[in-house]
Amino acid sequence: MHASTSMIDRQTWLLLILLSVLWGASFFFSGVALRELPPMTVALVRIVLGAALLFPLFKIRGGVLPSSLAGWMPFFVMGLLNNIIPFSLILAGQLRITSGLASVLNATTPLFSVLILASFGDERLIARRIVGVVIGLIGVVVLHGPGIVDSESQTTGMLLCLGGALSYGFSGLWGRRKFNNVPPLTSSTCQLIISSVVMAIIAAAVDRPWQLPMPGVAAWAALFGLAALSTALAYIVFFHILARSGATNVMLVTLLIPVTAILLGVMVLGEPLTAREVTGAAIIASALLVIDGRMLGWVRRSAGRA
């Protein structure tokens, strides 16, 4: 898939905002579902329904499933790194911290990606990225303070969410090495299919979902929103942005996701919003802008024209 342009036009910005709403809402949907269901069961339903919704589109577009165990292995690893591990850790973390804070910690994914890609020799760790990582770590330290974290449980919740972000960072490395020539819809559908099998085993062992009481209407609606909107539809929007503007521009969505998640958490779930949380989010957003580098480029070009 090739980007048609490296610039971000108006329609791409609208798509980025839409994607941030879809992915930001996943923290809200999870918060609602977790009130009645344990984390592994929520992750299972999200993955299974997401796979079921994407599979018809996959077949309509002429997709073909792998025919051998070796063919499934890359999708198995990607499913672990991109679905099973992060979904499970972040959902478990949301039992201990607010959905808004979880989304802010999830926004550290590009910071981990920079360090992981540099460690494995896939990208150079240039000065701008080093500065961005340091600023991002400062943002996390600001979040880990008495205004946000006042118990061991909340500390554990933050570490779980950071573990999920770290897993997403490794999934980026794996995808870069193994999926360069794989259509995005194929990689997404196949990783969700294999993840469904693995997550079913984990959920059966940990939660025994068949013994759980039937969730109410609100939980079912949240689960459907999580799968249909924050997984299946979000992937489609993500692919469209890739086609229009390229992978680099998609990273900007990480700046917008916490805004959506925090607003939904405050307005619908009644979660608290503290000055420390806003400050930490702003610092992490600044780190991502520094790593991205385009803001500095725009400033230089504007100064040159002046």
mmCIF file of N, CA, C and O in Angstrom, residues 25-104:
data_model
loop_
_atom_site.group_PDB
_atom_site.id
_atom_site.type_symbol
_atom_site.label_atom_id
_atom_site.label_comp_id
_atom_site.label_asym_id
_atom_site.label_seq_id
_atom_site.Cartn_x
_atom_site.Cartn_y
_atom_site.Cartn_z
ATOM 1 N N ALA A 25 -12.524 5.666 22.063
ATOM 2 C CA ALA A 25 -13.740 5.099 22.635
ATOM 3 C C ALA A 25 -13.522 3.687 23.156
ATOM 4 O O ALA A 25 -14.295 3.205 23.992
ATOM 5 N N SER A 26 -12.467 2.989 22.675
ATOM 6 C CA SER A 26 -12.222 1.629 23.153
ATOM 7 C C SER A 26 -11.983 1.614 24.659
ATOM 8 O O SER A 26 -12.377 0.660 25.344
ATOM 9 N N PHE A 27 -11.358 2.660 25.194
ATOM 10 C CA PHE A 27 -11.133 2.720 26.637
ATOM 11 C C PHE A 27 -12.454 2.948 27.373
ATOM 12 O O PHE A 27 -12.666 2.399 28.463
ATOM 13 N N PHE A 28 -13.347 3.726 26.777
ATOM 14 C CA PHE A 28 -14.671 3.931 27.357
ATOM 15 C C PHE A 28 -15.498 2.642 27.310
ATOM 16 O O PHE A 28 -16.072 2.218 28.320
ATOM 17 N N PHE A 29 -15.542 2.005 26.140
ATOM 18 C CA PHE A 29 -16.281 0.747 26.015
ATOM 19 C C PHE A 29 -15.742 -0.293 27.003
ATOM 20 O O PHE A 29 -16.519 -1.015 27.642
ATOM 21 N N SER A 30 -14.422 -0.360 27.118
ATOM 22 C CA SER A 30 -13.820 -1.322 28.045
ATOM 23 C C SER A 30 -14.231 -1.019 29.477
ATOM 24 O O SER A 30 -14.528 -1.940 30.263
ATOM 25 N N GLY A 31 -14.248 0.275 29.823
ATOM 26 C CA GLY A 31 -14.634 0.656 31.180
ATOM 27 C C GLY A 31 -16.047 0.212 31.518
ATOM 28 O O GLY A 31 -16.327 -0.229 32.638
ATOM 29 N N VAL A 32 -16.951 0.321 30.543
ATOM 30 C CA VAL A 32 -18.333 -0.118 30.755
ATOM 31 C C VAL A 32 -18.398 -1.637 30.877
ATOM 32 O O VAL A 32 -19.029 -2.184 31.797
ATOM 33 N N ALA A 33 -17.747 -2.351 29.960
ATOM 34 C CA ALA A 33 -17.798 -3.813 29.965
ATOM 35 C C ALA A 33 -17.150 -4.402 31.215
ATOM 36 O O ALA A 33 -17.628 -5.412 31.748
ATOM 37 N N LEU A 34 -16.089 -3.755 31.710
ATOM 38 C CA LEU A 34 -15.371 -4.281 32.873
ATOM 39 C C LEU A 34 -16.178 -4.169 34.158
ATOM 40 O O LEU A 34 -15.812 -4.778 35.172
ATOM 41 N N ARG A 35 -17.242 -3.415 34.132
ATOM 42 C CA ARG A 35 -18.103 -3.341 35.305
ATOM 43 C C ARG A 35 -18.858 -4.639 35.531
ATOM 44 O O ARG A 35 -19.330 -4.901 36.645
ATOM 45 N N GLU A 36 -18.984 -5.473 34.483
ATOM 46 C CA GLU A 36 -19.742 -6.725 34.599
ATOM 47 C C GLU A 36 -18.965 -7.963 34.194
ATOM 48 O O GLU A 36 -19.378 -9.079 34.527
ATOM 49 N N LEU A 37 -17.844 -7.791 33.495
ATOM 50 C CA LEU A 37 -17.095 -8.940 32.990
ATOM 51 C C LEU A 37 -15.613 -8.797 33.326
ATOM 52 O O LEU A 37 -15.090 -7.672 33.365
ATOM 53 N N PRO A 38 -14.888 -9.917 33.533
ATOM 54 C CA PRO A 38 -13.444 -9.854 33.804
ATOM 55 C C PRO A 38 -12.653 -9.545 32.533
ATOM 56 O O PRO A 38 -13.149 -9.735 31.410
ATOM 57 N N PRO A 39 -11.408 -9.076 32.685
ATOM 58 C CA PRO A 39 -10.618 -8.591 31.545
ATOM 59 C C PRO A 39 -10.433 -9.596 30.415
ATOM 60 O O PRO A 39 -10.564 -9.240 29.237
ATOM 61 N N MET A 40 -10.095 -10.851 30.726
ATOM 62 C CA MET A 40 -9.811 -11.808 29.661
ATOM 63 C C MET A 40 -11.048 -12.109 28.816
ATOM 64 O O MET A 40 -10.950 -12.324 27.607
ATOM 65 N N THR A 41 -12.205 -12.100 29.456
ATOM 66 C CA THR A 41 -13.445 -12.331 28.708
ATOM 67 C C THR A 41 -13.750 -11.152 27.794
ATOM 68 O O THR A 41 -14.189 -11.335 26.650
ATOM 69 N N VAL A 42 -13.522 -9.942 28.280
ATOM 70 C CA VAL A 42 -13.731 -8.756 27.442
ATOM 71 C C VAL A 42 -12.794 -8.793 26.243
ATOM 72 O O VAL A 42 -13.210 -8.525 25.103
ATOM 73 N N ALA A 43 -11.528 -9.143 26.485
ATOM 74 C CA ALA A 43 -10.560 -9.242 25.380
ATOM 75 C C ALA A 43 -10.987 -10.309 24.381
ATOM 76 O O ALA A 43 -10.895 -10.111 23.161
ATOM 77 N N LEU A 44 -11.481 -11.444 24.882
ATOM 78 C CA LEU A 44 -11.924 -12.527 23.999
ATOM 79 C C LEU A 44 -13.059 -12.067 23.096
ATOM 80 O O LEU A 44 -13.015 -12.281 21.873
ATOM 81 N N VAL A 45 -14.060 -11.438 23.674
ATOM 82 C CA VAL A 45 -15.210 -11.002 22.870
ATOM 83 C C VAL A 45 -14.791 -9.960 21.849
ATOM 84 O O VAL A 45 -15.218 -9.994 20.689
ATOM 85 N N ARG A 46 -13.927 -9.035 22.260
ATOM 86 C CA ARG A 46 -13.448 -8.011 21.315
ATOM 87 C C ARG A 46 -12.759 -8.649 20.122
ATOM 88 O O ARG A 46 -13.026 -8.291 18.968
ATOM 89 N N ILE A 47 -11.873 -9.609 20.387
ATOM 90 C CA ILE A 47 -11.088 -10.218 19.317
ATOM 91 C C ILE A 47 -11.971 -11.083 18.417
ATOM 92 O O ILE A 47 -11.892 -11.009 17.185
ATOM 93 N N VAL A 48 -12.833 -11.906 19.031
ATOM 94 C CA VAL A 48 -13.675 -12.820 18.245
ATOM 95 C C VAL A 48 -14.657 -12.036 17.377
ATOM 96 O O VAL A 48 -14.806 -12.315 16.172
ATOM 97 N N LEU A 49 -15.349 -11.072 17.959
ATOM 98 C CA LEU A 49 -16.305 -10.287 17.173
ATOM 99 C C LEU A 49 -15.590 -9.463 16.101
ATOM 100 O O LEU A 49 -16.097 -9.307 14.989
ATOM 101 N N GLY A 50 -14.413 -8.917 16.441
ATOM 102 C CA GLY A 50 -13.648 -8.165 15.445
ATOM 103 C C GLY A 50 -13.272 -9.033 14.259
ATOM 104 O O GLY A 50 -13.389 -8.614 13.101
ATOM 105 N N ALA A 51 -12.841 -10.263 14.539
ATOM 106 C CA ALA A 51 -12.499 -11.189 13.461
ATOM 107 C C ALA A 51 -13.720 -11.531 12.627
ATOM 108 O O ALA A 51 -13.657 -11.583 11.388
ATOM 109 N N ALA A 52 -14.854 -11.767 13.296
ATOM 110 C CA ALA A 52 -16.090 -12.128 12.581
ATOM 111 C C ALA A 52 -16.572 -10.995 11.687
ATOM 112 O O ALA A 52 -17.124 -11.239 10.597
ATOM 113 N N LEU A 53 -16.346 -9.768 12.104
ATOM 114 C CA LEU A 53 -16.806 -8.624 11.312
ATOM 115 C C LEU A 53 -15.860 -8.329 10.143
ATOM 116 O O LEU A 53 -16.298 -7.877 9.083
ATOM 117 N N LEU A 54 -14.553 -8.576 10.347
ATOM 118 C CA LEU A 54 -13.587 -8.305 9.275
ATOM 119 C C LEU A 54 -13.534 -9.421 8.236
ATOM 120 O O LEU A 54 -13.224 -9.164 7.067
ATOM 121 N N PHE A 55 -13.843 -10.647 8.642
ATOM 122 C CA PHE A 55 -13.664 -11.780 7.740
ATOM 123 C C PHE A 55 -14.492 -11.669 6.452
ATOM 124 O O PHE A 55 -13.967 -11.955 5.364
ATOM 125 N N PRO A 56 -15.773 -11.261 6.497
ATOM 126 C CA PRO A 56 -16.523 -11.114 5.238
ATOM 127 C C PRO A 56 -15.881 -10.116 4.279
ATOM 128 O O PRO A 56 -15.825 -10.373 3.061
ATOM 129 N N LEU A 57 -15.387 -8.992 4.799
ATOM 130 C CA LEU A 57 -14.714 -8.009 3.944
ATOM 131 C C LEU A 57 -13.442 -8.605 3.365
ATOM 132 O O LEU A 57 -13.125 -8.395 2.189
ATOM 133 N N PHE A 58 -12.736 -9.349 4.183
ATOM 134 C CA PHE A 58 -11.513 -10.042 3.753
ATOM 135 C C PHE A 58 -11.807 -10.973 2.573
ATOM 136 O O PHE A 58 -11.066 -10.999 1.580
ATOM 137 N N LYS A 59 -12.890 -11.733 2.647
ATOM 138 C CA LYS A 59 -13.241 -12.664 1.572
ATOM 139 C C LYS A 59 -13.734 -11.908 0.335
ATOM 140 O O LYS A 59 -13.411 -12.287 -0.800
ATOM 141 N N ILE A 60 -14.506 -10.850 0.542
ATOM 142 C CA ILE A 60 -14.993 -10.055 -0.593
ATOM 143 C C ILE A 60 -13.822 -9.469 -1.378
ATOM 144 O O ILE A 60 -13.858 -9.399 -2.611
ATOM 145 N N ARG A 61 -12.774 -9.080 -0.653
ATOM 146 C CA ARG A 61 -11.595 -8.500 -1.305
ATOM 147 C C ARG A 61 -10.653 -9.576 -1.853
ATOM 148 O O ARG A 61 -9.554 -9.266 -2.297
ATOM 149 N N GLY A 62 -11.089 -10.842 -1.839
ATOM 150 C CA GLY A 62 -10.291 -11.916 -2.426
ATOM 151 C C GLY A 62 -9.218 -12.477 -1.530
ATOM 152 O O GLY A 62 -8.270 -13.112 -2.010
ATOM 153 N N GLY A 63 -9.337 -12.280 -0.230
ATOM 154 C CA GLY A 63 -8.336 -12.777 0.693
ATOM 155 C C GLY A 63 -8.321 -14.292 0.795
ATOM 156 O O GLY A 63 -9.362 -14.944 0.675
ATOM 157 N N VAL A 64 -7.142 -14.839 1.022
ATOM 158 C CA VAL A 64 -6.969 -16.282 1.165
ATOM 159 C C VAL A 64 -6.224 -16.555 2.465
ATOM 160 O O VAL A 64 -5.165 -15.971 2.722
ATOM 161 N N LEU A 65 -6.774 -17.442 3.297
ATOM 162 C CA LEU A 65 -6.143 -17.774 4.571
ATOM 163 C C LEU A 65 -4.914 -18.645 4.353
ATOM 164 O O LEU A 65 -4.842 -19.399 3.376
ATOM 165 N N PRO A 66 -3.909 -18.576 5.234
ATOM 166 C CA PRO A 66 -2.739 -19.455 5.129
ATOM 167 C C PRO A 66 -3.164 -20.927 5.159
ATOM 168 O O PRO A 66 -4.117 -21.299 5.839
ATOM 169 N N SER A 67 -2.436 -21.750 4.438
ATOM 170 C CA SER A 67 -2.807 -23.161 4.310
ATOM 171 C C SER A 67 -1.889 -24.086 5.106
ATOM 172 O O SER A 67 -2.056 -25.306 5.064
ATOM 173 N N SER A 68 -0.913 -23.510 5.836
ATOM 174 C CA SER A 68 0.021 -24.345 6.591
ATOM 175 C C SER A 68 0.309 -23.702 7.937
ATOM 176 O O SER A 68 0.068 -22.506 8.156
ATOM 177 N N LEU A 69 0.842 -24.509 8.842
ATOM 178 C CA LEU A 69 1.219 -23.999 10.164
ATOM 179 C C LEU A 69 2.285 -22.925 10.036
ATOM 180 O O LEU A 69 2.244 -21.903 10.732
ATOM 181 N N ALA A 70 3.255 -23.147 9.142
ATOM 182 C CA ALA A 70 4.305 -22.151 8.934
ATOM 183 C C ALA A 70 3.732 -20.837 8.417
ATOM 184 O O ALA A 70 4.210 -19.756 8.772
ATOM 185 N N GLY A 71 2.687 -20.924 7.603
ATOM 186 C CA GLY A 71 2.054 -19.722 7.091
ATOM 187 C C GLY A 71 1.327 -18.936 8.166
ATOM 188 O O GLY A 71 1.222 -17.706 8.078
ATOM 189 N N TRP A 72 0.834 -19.634 9.181
ATOM 190 C CA TRP A 72 0.116 -18.966 10.265
ATOM 191 C C TRP A 72 1.059 -18.375 11.314
ATOM 192 O O TRP A 72 0.657 -17.474 12.069
ATOM 193 N N MET A 73 2.304 -18.840 11.408
ATOM 194 C CA MET A 73 3.190 -18.438 12.499
ATOM 195 C C MET A 73 3.423 -16.929 12.593
ATOM 196 O O MET A 73 3.392 -16.365 13.696
ATOM 197 N N PRO A 74 3.687 -16.217 11.474
ATOM 198 C CA PRO A 74 3.870 -14.767 11.604
ATOM 199 C C PRO A 74 2.632 -14.070 12.179
ATOM 200 O O PRO A 74 2.758 -13.125 12.963
ATOM 201 N N PHE A 75 1.445 -14.548 11.802
ATOM 202 C CA PHE A 75 0.211 -13.950 12.320
ATOM 203 C C PHE A 75 0.015 -14.313 13.792
ATOM 204 O O PHE A 75 -0.541 -13.521 14.560
ATOM 205 N N PHE A 76 0.488 -15.506 14.185
ATOM 206 C CA PHE A 76 0.400 -15.910 15.582
ATOM 207 C C PHE A 76 1.226 -14.970 16.454
ATOM 208 O O PHE A 76 0.752 -14.482 17.498
ATOM 209 N N VAL A 77 2.466 -14.694 16.045
ATOM 210 C CA VAL A 77 3.325 -13.793 16.814
ATOM 211 C C VAL A 77 2.734 -12.388 16.836
ATOM 212 O O VAL A 77 2.685 -11.737 17.894
ATOM 213 N N MET A 78 2.256 -11.919 15.681
ATOM 214 C CA MET A 78 1.656 -10.587 15.642
ATOM 215 C C MET A 78 0.407 -10.531 16.512
ATOM 216 O O MET A 78 0.159 -9.521 17.198
ATOM 217 N N GLY A 79 -0.379 -11.606 16.510
ATOM 218 C CA GLY A 79 -1.565 -11.642 17.354
ATOM 219 C C GLY A 79 -1.221 -11.543 18.828
ATOM 220 O O GLY A 79 -1.908 -10.860 19.603
ATOM 221 N N LEU A 80 -0.144 -12.217 19.237
ATOM 222 C CA LEU A 80 0.302 -12.118 20.626
ATOM 223 C C LEU A 80 0.704 -10.690 20.982
ATOM 224 O O LEU A 80 0.291 -10.143 22.011
ATOM 225 N N LEU A 81 1.531 -10.084 20.122
ATOM 226 C CA LEU A 81 2.097 -8.768 20.417
ATOM 227 C C LEU A 81 1.114 -7.626 20.220
ATOM 228 O O LEU A 81 1.203 -6.595 20.896
ATOM 229 N N ASN A 82 0.180 -7.786 19.288
ATOM 230 C CA ASN A 82 -0.687 -6.681 18.901
ATOM 231 C C ASN A 82 -2.106 -6.804 19.446
ATOM 232 O O ASN A 82 -2.852 -5.819 19.446
ATOM 233 N N ASN A 83 -2.491 -8.002 19.919
ATOM 234 C CA ASN A 83 -3.848 -8.206 20.421
ATOM 235 C C ASN A 83 -3.864 -8.799 21.822
ATOM 236 O O ASN A 83 -4.300 -8.155 22.770
ATOM 237 N N ILE A 84 -3.381 -10.026 21.936
ATOM 238 C CA ILE A 84 -3.580 -10.778 23.177
ATOM 239 C C ILE A 84 -2.885 -10.114 24.363
ATOM 240 O O ILE A 84 -3.509 -9.849 25.406
ATOM 241 N N ILE A 85 -1.587 -9.847 24.238
ATOM 242 C CA ILE A 85 -0.843 -9.268 25.363
ATOM 243 C C ILE A 85 -1.315 -7.857 25.694
ATOM 244 O O ILE A 85 -1.677 -7.573 26.847
ATOM 245 N N PRO A 86 -1.352 -6.913 24.716
ATOM 246 C CA PRO A 86 -1.752 -5.551 25.089
ATOM 247 C C PRO A 86 -3.200 -5.444 25.529
ATOM 248 O O PRO A 86 -3.504 -4.725 26.490
ATOM 249 N N PHE A 87 -4.127 -6.123 24.839
ATOM 250 C CA PHE A 87 -5.520 -6.056 25.254
ATOM 251 C C PHE A 87 -5.667 -6.544 26.692
ATOM 252 O O PHE A 87 -6.343 -5.915 27.518
ATOM 253 N N SER A 88 -5.048 -7.685 27.006
ATOM 254 C CA SER A 88 -5.176 -8.273 28.341
ATOM 255 C C SER A 88 -4.575 -7.364 29.410
ATOM 256 O O SER A 88 -5.185 -7.130 30.464
ATOM 257 N N LEU A 89 -3.367 -6.850 29.148
ATOM 258 C CA LEU A 89 -2.704 -6.010 30.138
ATOM 259 C C LEU A 89 -3.440 -4.694 30.356
ATOM 260 O O LEU A 89 -3.629 -4.248 31.503
ATOM 261 N N ILE A 90 -3.861 -4.046 29.277
ATOM 262 C CA ILE A 90 -4.532 -2.750 29.414
ATOM 263 C C ILE A 90 -5.891 -2.907 30.090
ATOM 264 O O ILE A 90 -6.283 -2.100 30.938
ATOM 265 N N LEU A 91 -6.632 -3.963 29.730
ATOM 266 C CA LEU A 91 -7.916 -4.202 30.385
ATOM 267 C C LEU A 91 -7.726 -4.484 31.873
ATOM 268 O O LEU A 91 -8.481 -3.981 32.709
ATOM 269 N N ALA A 92 -6.711 -5.279 32.219
ATOM 270 C CA ALA A 92 -6.426 -5.531 33.627
ATOM 271 C C ALA A 92 -6.021 -4.237 34.334
ATOM 272 O O ALA A 92 -6.397 -4.000 35.486
ATOM 273 N N GLY A 93 -5.271 -3.389 33.618
ATOM 274 C CA GLY A 93 -4.883 -2.108 34.192
ATOM 275 C C GLY A 93 -6.062 -1.198 34.447
ATOM 276 O O GLY A 93 -6.094 -0.439 35.431
ATOM 277 N N GLN A 94 -7.068 -1.265 33.573
ATOM 278 C CA GLN A 94 -8.242 -0.404 33.727
ATOM 279 C C GLN A 94 -9.099 -0.776 34.933
ATOM 280 O O GLN A 94 -9.977 -0.005 35.313
ATOM 281 N N LEU A 95 -8.864 -1.923 35.519
ATOM 282 C CA LEU A 95 -9.546 -2.246 36.772
ATOM 283 C C LEU A 95 -8.997 -1.421 37.933
ATOM 284 O O LEU A 95 -9.642 -1.297 38.971
ATOM 285 N N ARG A 96 -7.804 -0.828 37.729
ATOM 286 C CA ARG A 96 -7.104 -0.148 38.811
ATOM 287 C C ARG A 96 -6.951 1.346 38.583
ATOM 288 O O ARG A 96 -6.711 2.090 39.538
ATOM 289 N N ILE A 97 -7.035 1.796 37.324
ATOM 290 C CA ILE A 97 -6.902 3.219 37.013
ATOM 291 C C ILE A 97 -8.024 3.625 36.069
ATOM 292 O O ILE A 97 -8.735 2.783 35.527
ATOM 293 N N THR A 98 -8.188 4.922 35.853
ATOM 294 C CA THR A 98 -9.256 5.413 34.990
ATOM 295 C C THR A 98 -8.954 5.114 33.525
ATOM 296 O O THR A 98 -7.799 4.927 33.136
ATOM 297 N N SER A 99 -10.004 5.091 32.716
ATOM 298 C CA SER A 99 -9.825 4.857 31.285
ATOM 299 C C SER A 99 -9.027 5.986 30.641
ATOM 300 O O SER A 99 -8.259 5.764 29.701
ATOM 301 N N GLY A 100 -9.190 7.212 31.140
ATOM 302 C CA GLY A 100 -8.434 8.337 30.595
ATOM 303 C C GLY A 100 -6.945 8.188 30.830
ATOM 304 O O GLY A 100 -6.130 8.403 29.926
ATOM 305 N N LEU A 101 -6.562 7.812 32.051
ATOM 306 C CA LEU A 101 -5.148 7.612 32.356
ATOM 307 C C LEU A 101 -4.587 6.438 31.556
ATOM 308 O O LEU A 101 -3.452 6.490 31.062
ATOM 309 N N ALA A 102 -5.387 5.392 31.386
ATOM 310 C CA ALA A 102 -4.936 4.245 30.584
ATOM 311 C C ALA A 102 -4.639 4.670 29.152
ATOM 312 O O ALA A 102 -3.656 4.226 28.543
ATOM 313 N N SER A 103 -5.460 5.547 28.603
ATOM 314 C CA SER A 103 -5.249 6.008 27.226
ATOM 315 C C SER A 103 -4.004 6.866 27.111
ATOM 316 O O SER A 103 -3.290 6.816 26.104
ATOM 317 N N VAL A 104 -3.725 7.672 28.141
ATOM 318 C CA VAL A 104 -2.509 8.492 28.134
ATOM 319 C C VAL A 104 -1.276 7.600 28.147
ATOM 320 O O VAL A 104 -0.309 7.821 27.407
#
